[in-house]
């Protein structure tokens, strides 16, 4: 039977534009905050890594907290949209603060400034905004095909934004005056863009009523997630093996991204051309966008998401191994080719991930009789914060351990160059391999069908 449609194409495009805002924050921060702090402000990479790790300890519980708060929220805008709208205003302010550290204060004050701004950005504002944005997938439509399409539109915008930021930021900082002045100016521009596109996404869709969302479910009134405490919600999450798997994949993806972002150091000190970072961003993001465009059709052709995700990530893993080989050969063209193939293989999971999470939420309902849609999407923010934060921290520690010279040094010691090979080439390959293994066990669609047949 054909599923009811809830959205027009412009609703899904408008929703997807919200990831312009999300990646104004994430791509800018993850790609450039470390090199800004080490090469412009002159801070120590190891200390930065330690501060980021400490920040993760402070915001470790906020993901489930905000997910639960979304489930409890009742307003004219719905459950998730208020958190998404107001949360990004805080994102903009704290993102600017991360790239506006005064140069005329002492180093201790500079470290404190960064730690406070970074922690507020990640623990409070980005968490609230990102969980709410992800949860909308389950709150504005019950149509699984539309959820896949929403995910594809969303990540097309996400990777397009990442491409733009990674390709133009280095030159834009120079055009805007260079040094600390240039970084402050580009941060202001990105924050304004983020506020506008986040607002467009919020008002492009409308959440379904509780009655519509629960239509067809028995005892719907008693099964609302808003009656669960934070502890109960967390228990339902972590007893769902598919939620744990998704969290694991998301954390590994963010670790992967943190190591890939070391590319700006790799281009600067190994390939001696910092602007190649923008070229490699094309090799990553264009294939991802192409993969996202075809993902809905591929999901339909493969009759589900499981096989597509598993086999496409196998392709990505093999391609990343060839990136390693090409890197040691010193062949930039081959590195670009296999980087593009790997990115294409990673694309389908990015496109249908939100739909998989929605299926994961359905699994909790089928096994526990509880709806915790907002809380379920905490895995997105949890993965970003733990994986991205830990990845950035590890990057700082590994650079420091290898003898990285702070400031705008022309060359780095051999030990540091060797470390960059490990970080940029080997670690991403290993991470892709681990993700492939996890995806091989993530057949939540089949599990749901079996459970429905037993009802």
PDB file of N, CA and C in Angstrom, residues 192-255:
ATOM      1  N   UNK A 192      26.294  35.009  10.270  1.00  0.00           N
ATOM      2  CA  UNK A 192      25.115  35.635   9.683  1.00  0.00           C
ATOM      3  C   UNK A 192      24.426  34.670   8.712  1.00  0.00           C
ATOM      4  N   UNK A 193      25.221  34.020   7.863  1.00  0.00           N
ATOM      5  CA  UNK A 193      24.668  33.031   6.936  1.00  0.00           C
ATOM      6  C   UNK A 193      23.943  31.927   7.704  1.00  0.00           C
ATOM      7  N   UNK A 194      24.542  31.473   8.800  1.00  0.00           N
ATOM      8  CA  UNK A 194      23.945  30.407   9.598  1.00  0.00           C
ATOM      9  C   UNK A 194      22.615  30.794  10.210  1.00  0.00           C
ATOM     10  N   UNK A 195      22.527  32.006  10.759  1.00  0.00           N
ATOM     11  CA  UNK A 195      21.281  32.457  11.378  1.00  0.00           C
ATOM     12  C   UNK A 195      20.154  32.503  10.348  1.00  0.00           C
ATOM     13  N   UNK A 196      20.454  33.001   9.158  1.00  0.00           N
ATOM     14  CA  UNK A 196      19.430  33.125   8.115  1.00  0.00           C
ATOM     15  C   UNK A 196      18.952  31.751   7.642  1.00  0.00           C
ATOM     16  N   UNK A 197      19.879  30.863   7.318  1.00  0.00           N
ATOM     17  CA  UNK A 197      19.481  29.555   6.776  1.00  0.00           C
ATOM     18  C   UNK A 197      18.826  28.674   7.831  1.00  0.00           C
ATOM     19  N   UNK A 198      19.221  28.814   9.086  1.00  0.00           N
ATOM     20  CA  UNK A 198      18.559  28.058  10.146  1.00  0.00           C
ATOM     21  C   UNK A 198      17.103  28.483  10.273  1.00  0.00           C
ATOM     22  N   UNK A 199      16.847  29.799  10.182  1.00  0.00           N
ATOM     23  CA  UNK A 199      15.472  30.295  10.264  1.00  0.00           C
ATOM     24  C   UNK A 199      14.637  29.787   9.089  1.00  0.00           C
ATOM     25  N   UNK A 200      15.234  29.751   7.892  1.00  0.00           N
ATOM     26  CA  UNK A 200      14.516  29.235   6.723  1.00  0.00           C
ATOM     27  C   UNK A 200      14.098  27.785   6.960  1.00  0.00           C
ATOM     28  N   UNK A 201      15.023  26.976   7.486  1.00  0.00           N
ATOM     29  CA  UNK A 201      14.718  25.566   7.733  1.00  0.00           C
ATOM     30  C   UNK A 201      13.607  25.399   8.765  1.00  0.00           C
ATOM     31  N   UNK A 202      13.654  26.188   9.828  1.00  0.00           N
ATOM     32  CA  UNK A 202      12.652  26.084  10.890  1.00  0.00           C
ATOM     33  C   UNK A 202      11.247  26.345  10.356  1.00  0.00           C
ATOM     34  N   UNK A 203      11.113  27.352   9.498  1.00  0.00           N
ATOM     35  CA  UNK A 203       9.783  27.755   9.047  1.00  0.00           C
ATOM     36  C   UNK A 203       9.387  27.129   7.706  1.00  0.00           C
ATOM     37  N   UNK A 204      10.204  26.199   7.199  1.00  0.00           N
ATOM     38  CA  UNK A 204       9.864  25.503   5.951  1.00  0.00           C
ATOM     39  C   UNK A 204       9.009  24.270   6.182  1.00  0.00           C
ATOM     40  N   UNK A 205       8.978  23.780   7.412  1.00  0.00           N
ATOM     41  CA  UNK A 205       8.199  22.586   7.723  1.00  0.00           C
ATOM     42  C   UNK A 205       7.310  22.843   8.931  1.00  0.00           C
ATOM     43  N   UNK A 206       6.317  22.000   9.090  1.00  0.00           N
ATOM     44  CA  UNK A 206       5.410  22.081  10.231  1.00  0.00           C
ATOM     45  C   UNK A 206       5.292  20.712  10.859  1.00  0.00           C
ATOM     46  N   UNK A 207       5.443  20.655  12.161  1.00  0.00           N
ATOM     47  CA  UNK A 207       5.363  19.371  12.853  1.00  0.00           C
ATOM     48  C   UNK A 207       3.929  18.851  12.858  1.00  0.00           C
ATOM     49  N   UNK A 208       3.799  17.538  12.748  1.00  0.00           N
ATOM     50  CA  UNK A 208       2.489  16.906  12.821  1.00  0.00           C
ATOM     51  C   UNK A 208       1.959  16.961  14.247  1.00  0.00           C
ATOM     52  N   UNK A 209       0.669  16.934  14.386  1.00  0.00           N
ATOM     53  CA  UNK A 209       0.065  16.917  15.718  1.00  0.00           C
ATOM     54  C   UNK A 209       0.336  15.577  16.388  1.00  0.00           C
ATOM     55  N   UNK A 210       0.191  15.555  17.699  1.00  0.00           N
ATOM     56  CA  UNK A 210       0.366  14.303  18.447  1.00  0.00           C
ATOM     57  C   UNK A 210      -0.607  13.245  17.943  1.00  0.00           C
ATOM     58  N   UNK A 211      -1.821  13.664  17.634  1.00  0.00           N
ATOM     59  CA  UNK A 211      -2.834  12.717  17.171  1.00  0.00           C
ATOM     60  C   UNK A 211      -2.423  12.082  15.847  1.00  0.00           C
ATOM     61  N   UNK A 212      -1.883  12.911  14.946  1.00  0.00           N
ATOM     62  CA  UNK A 212      -1.451  12.408  13.651  1.00  0.00           C
ATOM     63  C   UNK A 212      -0.234  11.498  13.789  1.00  0.00           C
ATOM     64  N   UNK A 213       0.702  11.906  14.634  1.00  0.00           N
ATOM     65  CA  UNK A 213       1.909  11.098  14.832  1.00  0.00           C
ATOM     66  C   UNK A 213       1.589   9.728  15.403  1.00  0.00           C
ATOM     67  N   UNK A 214       0.605   9.668  16.304  1.00  0.00           N
ATOM     68  CA  UNK A 214       0.303   8.416  17.002  1.00  0.00           C
ATOM     69  C   UNK A 214      -0.858   7.652  16.378  1.00  0.00           C
ATOM     70  N   UNK A 215      -1.389   8.166  15.276  1.00  0.00           N
ATOM     71  CA  UNK A 215      -2.524   7.500  14.638  1.00  0.00           C
ATOM     72  C   UNK A 215      -2.170   6.071  14.277  1.00  0.00           C
ATOM     73  N   UNK A 216      -3.037   5.142  14.680  1.00  0.00           N
ATOM     74  CA  UNK A 216      -2.797   3.732  14.369  1.00  0.00           C
ATOM     75  C   UNK A 216      -2.033   2.992  15.440  1.00  0.00           C
ATOM     76  N   UNK A 217      -1.565   3.694  16.465  1.00  0.00           N
ATOM     77  CA  UNK A 217      -0.839   3.035  17.544  1.00  0.00           C
ATOM     78  C   UNK A 217      -1.789   2.788  18.705  1.00  0.00           C
ATOM     79  N   UNK A 218      -1.731   1.627  19.240  1.00  0.00           N
ATOM     80  CA  UNK A 218      -2.588   1.285  20.368  1.00  0.00           C
ATOM     81  C   UNK A 218      -2.096   1.968  21.632  1.00  0.00           C
ATOM     82  N   UNK A 219      -3.054   2.389  22.456  1.00  0.00           N
ATOM     83  CA  UNK A 219      -2.730   3.014  23.744  1.00  0.00           C
ATOM     84  C   UNK A 219      -1.746   4.152  23.564  1.00  0.00           C
ATOM     85  N   UNK A 220      -1.969   4.959  22.524  1.00  0.00           N
ATOM     86  CA  UNK A 220      -1.002   6.015  22.213  1.00  0.00           C
ATOM     87  C   UNK A 220      -0.832   6.990  23.372  1.00  0.00           C
ATOM     88  N   UNK A 221      -1.920   7.272  24.060  1.00  0.00           N
ATOM     89  CA  UNK A 221      -1.831   8.257  25.127  1.00  0.00           C
ATOM     90  C   UNK A 221      -0.859   7.839  26.208  1.00  0.00           C
ATOM     91  N   UNK A 222      -0.828   6.552  26.505  1.00  0.00           N
ATOM     92  CA  UNK A 222       0.052   6.078  27.579  1.00  0.00           C
ATOM     93  C   UNK A 222       1.491   5.885  27.119  1.00  0.00           C
ATOM     94  N   UNK A 223       1.717   6.003  25.823  1.00  0.00           N
ATOM     95  CA  UNK A 223       3.031   5.657  25.315  1.00  0.00           C
ATOM     96  C   UNK A 223       3.878   6.862  24.959  1.00  0.00           C
ATOM     97  N   UNK A 224       3.500   8.034  25.402  1.00  0.00           N
ATOM     98  CA  UNK A 224       4.237   9.219  25.024  1.00  0.00           C
ATOM     99  C   UNK A 224       5.578   9.279  25.748  1.00  0.00           C
ATOM    100  N   UNK A 225       6.604   9.718  24.987  1.00  0.00           N
ATOM    101  CA  UNK A 225       7.938   9.839  25.565  1.00  0.00           C
ATOM    102  C   UNK A 225       8.004  10.897  26.645  1.00  0.00           C
ATOM    103  N   UNK A 226       7.026  11.873  26.633  1.00  0.00           N
ATOM    104  CA  UNK A 226       7.137  12.968  27.594  1.00  0.00           C
ATOM    105  C   UNK A 226       6.827  12.517  29.018  1.00  0.00           C
ATOM    106  N   UNK A 227       6.430  11.241  29.218  1.00  0.00           N
ATOM    107  CA  UNK A 227       6.190  10.757  30.569  1.00  0.00           C
ATOM    108  C   UNK A 227       7.417  10.049  31.135  1.00  0.00           C
ATOM    109  N   UNK A 228       8.477   9.989  30.365  1.00  0.00           N
ATOM    110  CA  UNK A 228       9.676   9.307  30.809  1.00  0.00           C
ATOM    111  C   UNK A 228      10.629  10.278  31.483  1.00  0.00           C
ATOM    112  N   UNK A 229      11.284   9.826  32.540  1.00  0.00           N
ATOM    113  CA  UNK A 229      12.330  10.622  33.164  1.00  0.00           C
ATOM    114  C   UNK A 229      13.594  10.511  32.330  1.00  0.00           C
ATOM    115  N   UNK A 230      14.567  11.354  32.650  1.00  0.00           N
ATOM    116  CA  UNK A 230      15.842  11.330  31.930  1.00  0.00           C
ATOM    117  C   UNK A 230      16.507   9.969  32.065  1.00  0.00           C
ATOM    118  N   UNK A 231      16.481   9.403  33.267  1.00  0.00           N
ATOM    119  CA  UNK A 231      17.102   8.096  33.503  1.00  0.00           C
ATOM    120  C   UNK A 231      16.382   7.003  32.723  1.00  0.00           C
ATOM    121  N   UNK A 232      15.050   7.039  32.728  1.00  0.00           N
ATOM    122  CA  UNK A 232      14.280   6.040  31.986  1.00  0.00           C
ATOM    123  C   UNK A 232      14.554   6.127  30.490  1.00  0.00           C
ATOM    124  N   UNK A 233      14.595   7.367  29.963  1.00  0.00           N
ATOM    125  CA  UNK A 233      14.861   7.556  28.539  1.00  0.00           C
ATOM    126  C   UNK A 233      16.236   7.011  28.167  1.00  0.00           C
ATOM    127  N   UNK A 234      17.230   7.300  29.027  1.00  0.00           N
ATOM    128  CA  UNK A 234      18.578   6.801  28.764  1.00  0.00           C
ATOM    129  C   UNK A 234      18.615   5.281  28.777  1.00  0.00           C
ATOM    130  N   UNK A 235      17.842   4.689  29.681  1.00  0.00           N
ATOM    131  CA  UNK A 235      17.786   3.224  29.747  1.00  0.00           C
ATOM    132  C   UNK A 235      17.221   2.642  28.465  1.00  0.00           C
ATOM    133  N   UNK A 236      16.143   3.247  27.944  1.00  0.00           N
ATOM    134  CA  UNK A 236      15.563   2.757  26.694  1.00  0.00           C
ATOM    135  C   UNK A 236      16.530   2.913  25.531  1.00  0.00           C
ATOM    136  N   UNK A 237      17.311   3.996  25.550  1.00  0.00           N
ATOM    137  CA  UNK A 237      18.277   4.211  24.474  1.00  0.00           C
ATOM    138  C   UNK A 237      19.351   3.132  24.470  1.00  0.00           C
ATOM    139  N   UNK A 238      19.976   2.946  25.595  1.00  0.00           N
ATOM    140  CA  UNK A 238      21.183   2.113  25.626  1.00  0.00           C
ATOM    141  C   UNK A 238      20.878   0.618  25.752  1.00  0.00           C
ATOM    142  N   UNK A 239      19.586   0.273  25.860  1.00  0.00           N
ATOM    143  CA  UNK A 239      19.212  -1.142  25.736  1.00  0.00           C
ATOM    144  C   UNK A 239      18.750  -1.453  24.313  1.00  0.00           C
ATOM    145  N   UNK A 240      18.767  -0.457  23.456  1.00  0.00           N
ATOM    146  CA  UNK A 240      18.478  -0.643  22.038  1.00  0.00           C
ATOM    147  C   UNK A 240      19.817  -0.831  21.324  1.00  0.00           C
ATOM    148  N   UNK A 241      20.118  -2.043  20.914  1.00  0.00           N
ATOM    149  CA  UNK A 241      21.439  -2.332  20.347  1.00  0.00           C
ATOM    150  C   UNK A 241      21.705  -1.546  19.075  1.00  0.00           C
ATOM    151  N   UNK A 242      20.647  -1.216  18.343  1.00  0.00           N
ATOM    152  CA  UNK A 242      20.851  -0.461  17.106  1.00  0.00           C
ATOM    153  C   UNK A 242      21.211   0.986  17.406  1.00  0.00           C
ATOM    154  N   UNK A 243      20.662   1.550  18.482  1.00  0.00           N
ATOM    155  CA  UNK A 243      21.059   2.889  18.913  1.00  0.00           C
ATOM    156  C   UNK A 243      22.543   2.902  19.260  1.00  0.00           C
ATOM    157  N   UNK A 244      22.979   1.893  19.980  1.00  0.00           N
ATOM    158  CA  UNK A 244      24.401   1.799  20.361  1.00  0.00           C
ATOM    159  C   UNK A 244      25.278   1.694  19.109  1.00  0.00           C
ATOM    160  N   UNK A 245      24.832   0.893  18.138  1.00  0.00           N
ATOM    161  CA  UNK A 245      25.591   0.764  16.888  1.00  0.00           C
ATOM    162  C   UNK A 245      25.680   2.103  16.151  1.00  0.00           C
ATOM    163  N   UNK A 246      24.524   2.802  16.064  1.00  0.00           N
ATOM    164  CA  UNK A 246      24.515   4.088  15.367  1.00  0.00           C
ATOM    165  C   UNK A 246      25.422   5.079  16.076  1.00  0.00           C
ATOM    166  N   UNK A 247      25.371   5.104  17.397  1.00  0.00           N
ATOM    167  CA  UNK A 247      26.276   5.973  18.154  1.00  0.00           C
ATOM    168  C   UNK A 247      27.726   5.645  17.830  1.00  0.00           C
ATOM    169  N   UNK A 248      28.033   4.342  17.795  1.00  0.00           N
ATOM    170  CA  UNK A 248      29.401   3.925  17.487  1.00  0.00           C
ATOM    171  C   UNK A 248      29.835   4.392  16.112  1.00  0.00           C
ATOM    172  N   UNK A 249      28.961   4.225  15.124  1.00  0.00           N
ATOM    173  CA  UNK A 249      29.294   4.658  13.759  1.00  0.00           C
ATOM    174  C   UNK A 249      29.457   6.174  13.709  1.00  0.00           C
ATOM    175  N   UNK A 250      28.549   6.878  14.372  1.00  0.00           N
ATOM    176  CA  UNK A 250      28.604   8.334  14.339  1.00  0.00           C
ATOM    177  C   UNK A 250      29.890   8.849  14.993  1.00  0.00           C
ATOM    178  N   UNK A 251      30.275   8.244  16.116  1.00  0.00           N
ATOM    179  CA  UNK A 251      31.511   8.645  16.787  1.00  0.00           C
ATOM    180  C   UNK A 251      32.715   8.377  15.884  1.00  0.00           C
ATOM    181  N   UNK A 252      32.735   7.200  15.247  1.00  0.00           N
ATOM    182  CA  UNK A 252      33.837   6.873  14.340  1.00  0.00           C
ATOM    183  C   UNK A 252      33.869   7.828  13.154  1.00  0.00           C
ATOM    184  N   UNK A 253      32.703   8.208  12.640  1.00  0.00           N
ATOM    185  CA  UNK A 253      32.671   9.158  11.528  1.00  0.00           C
ATOM    186  C   UNK A 253      33.283  10.500  11.910  1.00  0.00           C
ATOM    187  N   UNK A 254      32.983  10.936  13.129  1.00  0.00           N
ATOM    188  CA  UNK A 254      33.528  12.223  13.559  1.00  0.00           C
ATOM    189  C   UNK A 254      35.032  12.133  13.818  1.00  0.00           C
ATOM    190  N   UNK A 255      35.487  10.987  14.330  1.00  0.00           N
ATOM    191  CA  UNK A 255      36.937  10.767  14.461  1.00  0.00           C
ATOM    192  C   UNK A 255      37.594  10.805  13.086  1.00  0.00           C
TER     193      UNK A 255
END
